[in-house]
Short mmCIF file of C-alpha atoms in Angstrom, two decimals:
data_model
loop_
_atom_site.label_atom_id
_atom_site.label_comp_id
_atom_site.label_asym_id
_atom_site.label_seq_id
_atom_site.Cartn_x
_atom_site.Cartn_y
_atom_site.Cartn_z
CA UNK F 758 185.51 -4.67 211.49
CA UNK F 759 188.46 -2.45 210.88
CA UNK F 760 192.20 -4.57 211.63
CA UNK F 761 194.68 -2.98 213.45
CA UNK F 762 197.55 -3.40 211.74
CA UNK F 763 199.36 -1.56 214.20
CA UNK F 764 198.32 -2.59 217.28
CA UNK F 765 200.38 -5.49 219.23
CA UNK F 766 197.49 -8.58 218.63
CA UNK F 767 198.58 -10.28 215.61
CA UNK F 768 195.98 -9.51 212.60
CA UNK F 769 195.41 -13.93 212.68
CA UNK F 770 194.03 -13.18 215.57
CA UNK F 771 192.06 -10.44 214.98
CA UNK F 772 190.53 -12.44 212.27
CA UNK F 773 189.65 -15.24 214.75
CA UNK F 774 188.44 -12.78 217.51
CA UNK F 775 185.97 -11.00 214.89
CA UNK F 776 184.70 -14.63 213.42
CA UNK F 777 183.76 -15.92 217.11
CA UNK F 778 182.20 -12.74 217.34
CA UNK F 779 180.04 -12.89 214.20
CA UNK F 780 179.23 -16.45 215.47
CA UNK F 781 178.23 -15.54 218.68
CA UNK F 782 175.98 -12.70 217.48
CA UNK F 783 174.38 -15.15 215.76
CA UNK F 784 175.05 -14.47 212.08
CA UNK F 785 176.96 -17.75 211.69
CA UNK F 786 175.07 -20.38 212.98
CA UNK F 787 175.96 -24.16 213.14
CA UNK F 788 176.77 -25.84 209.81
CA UNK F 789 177.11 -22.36 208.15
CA UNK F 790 180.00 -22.11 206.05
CA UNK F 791 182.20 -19.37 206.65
CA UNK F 792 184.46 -16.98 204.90
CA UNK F 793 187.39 -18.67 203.16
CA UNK F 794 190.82 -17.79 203.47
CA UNK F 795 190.85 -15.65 199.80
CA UNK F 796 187.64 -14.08 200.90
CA UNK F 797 188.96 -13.04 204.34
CA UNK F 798 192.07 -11.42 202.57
CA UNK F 799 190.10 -9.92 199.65
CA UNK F 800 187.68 -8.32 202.47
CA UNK F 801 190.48 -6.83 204.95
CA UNK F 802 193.25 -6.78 202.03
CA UNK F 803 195.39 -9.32 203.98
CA UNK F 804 197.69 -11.78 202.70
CA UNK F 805 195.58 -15.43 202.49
CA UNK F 806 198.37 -17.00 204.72
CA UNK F 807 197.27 -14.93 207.34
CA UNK F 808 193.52 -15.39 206.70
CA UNK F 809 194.17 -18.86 206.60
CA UNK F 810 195.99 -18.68 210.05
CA UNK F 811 193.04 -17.12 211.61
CA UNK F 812 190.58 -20.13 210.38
CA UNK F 813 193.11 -22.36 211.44
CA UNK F 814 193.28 -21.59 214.70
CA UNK F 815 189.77 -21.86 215.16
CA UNK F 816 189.42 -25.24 213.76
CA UNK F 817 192.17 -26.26 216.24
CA UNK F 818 189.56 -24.91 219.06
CA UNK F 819 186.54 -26.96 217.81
CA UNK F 820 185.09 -23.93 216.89
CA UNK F 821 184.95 -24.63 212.96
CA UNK F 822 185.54 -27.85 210.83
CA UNK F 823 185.86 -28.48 207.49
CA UNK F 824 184.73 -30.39 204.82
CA UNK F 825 187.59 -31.21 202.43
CA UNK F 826 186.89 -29.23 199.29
CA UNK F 827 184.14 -27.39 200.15
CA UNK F 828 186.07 -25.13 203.21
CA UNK F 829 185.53 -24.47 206.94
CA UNK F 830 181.38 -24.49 208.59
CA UNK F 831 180.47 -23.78 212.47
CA UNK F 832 180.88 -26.17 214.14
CA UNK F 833 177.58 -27.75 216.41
CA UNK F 834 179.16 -26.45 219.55
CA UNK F 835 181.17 -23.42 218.66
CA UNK F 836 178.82 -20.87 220.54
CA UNK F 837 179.52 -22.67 224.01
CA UNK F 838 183.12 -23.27 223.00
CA UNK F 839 183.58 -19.28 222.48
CA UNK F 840 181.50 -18.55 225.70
CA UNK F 841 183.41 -20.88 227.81
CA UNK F 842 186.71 -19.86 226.41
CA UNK F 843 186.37 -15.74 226.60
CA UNK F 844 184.73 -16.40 230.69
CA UNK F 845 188.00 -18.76 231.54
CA UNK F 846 190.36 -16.40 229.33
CA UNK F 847 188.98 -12.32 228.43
CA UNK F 848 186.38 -12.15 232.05
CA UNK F 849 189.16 -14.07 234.34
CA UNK F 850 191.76 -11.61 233.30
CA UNK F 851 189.86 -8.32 233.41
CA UNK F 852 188.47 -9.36 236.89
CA UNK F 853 191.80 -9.94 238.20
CA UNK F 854 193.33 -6.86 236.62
CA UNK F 855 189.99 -5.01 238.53
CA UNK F 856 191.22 -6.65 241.97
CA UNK F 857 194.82 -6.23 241.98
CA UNK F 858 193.83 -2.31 240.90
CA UNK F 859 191.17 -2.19 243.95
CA UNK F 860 194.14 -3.47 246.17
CA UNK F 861 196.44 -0.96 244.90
CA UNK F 862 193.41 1.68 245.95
CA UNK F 863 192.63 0.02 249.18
CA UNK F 864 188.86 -0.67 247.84
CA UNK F 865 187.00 -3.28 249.66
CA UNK F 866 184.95 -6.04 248.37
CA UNK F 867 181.91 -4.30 248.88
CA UNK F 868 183.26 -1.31 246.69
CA UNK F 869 184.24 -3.45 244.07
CA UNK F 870 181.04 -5.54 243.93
CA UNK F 871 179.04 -2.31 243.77
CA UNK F 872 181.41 -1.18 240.75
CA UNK F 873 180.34 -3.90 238.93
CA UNK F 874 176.91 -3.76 240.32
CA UNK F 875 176.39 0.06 238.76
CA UNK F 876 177.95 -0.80 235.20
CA UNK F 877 176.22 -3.97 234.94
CA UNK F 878 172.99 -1.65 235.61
CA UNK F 879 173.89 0.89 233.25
CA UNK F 880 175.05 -1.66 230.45
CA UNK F 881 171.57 -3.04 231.00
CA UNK F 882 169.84 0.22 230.42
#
C-alpha cells in the first residue's frame, strides 16, 4: 500500500483502512498478531504515534485486541465486524451519492438498477 500523505483521509486512517483490508483478504486471520506500531512506521516511514493511532482505532471497533506485552491479534469476529461496518458506512454512502446523481439526471429506478446490474456483471467477469 502506498499512503497518501497528501490526500484529505488522515494517514491513521489509512493505516486502519489497509489493515481491515489485509484481514479481510484473508492474510490476517483470527488470533494472528498483527503489525506493531514501530513496525507500521518503519514500513510506511510514519511517526509510531500515528501507527499507533491506526491500531487503536481498530481495537476500539472490536476489530483487534491485545494481549498486554505481547501487542494487538485479530480479533474472532473482526471479518464480520469490517463487512458489516464498510455495507452500513462505504456501500450506504456510494449508493446514495448514485441516487441523488440519477435524480439530478432524471434516471429511473430501472436505469439505475440496470447500472448496477452491468458493472456487477462485468466486475464478475
Amino acid at each position: 500500500m502506498i499512503l497518501d500523505t497528501d490526500g484529505m483521509k488522515p494517514i491513521y486512517i489509512q493505516i486502519a483502512e489497509w489493515l481491515e483490508s489485509e484481514i479481510l483478504h484473508g492474510n490476517f486471520q483470527a488470533d494472528d498478531k498483527v503489525y506493531s506500531q514501530y513496525q507500521l512506521a518503519d514500513l510506511y516511514n510514519i511517526n509510531p504515534a500515528t501507527a499507533a493511532k491506526g491500531l487503536t482505532k481498530l481495537a476500539e471497533e472490536g476489530i483487534l485486541y491485545d494481549k498486554r506485552g505481547l501487542g494487538k491479534f485479530v480479533s474472532t469476529h473482526a471479518k464480520q465486524i469490517i463487512i458489516d461496518k464498510r455495507k452500513n458506512q462505504t456501500l450506504k454512502n456510494l449508493v446514495e451519492d448514485l441516487v441523488t446523481e440519477a435524480g439530478r439526471l432524471e434516471l429511473s429506478e430501472e436505469d439505475i438498477i440496470k447500472l448496477v446490474r452491468d458493472a456487477w456483471k462485468g466486475e464478475q467477469g
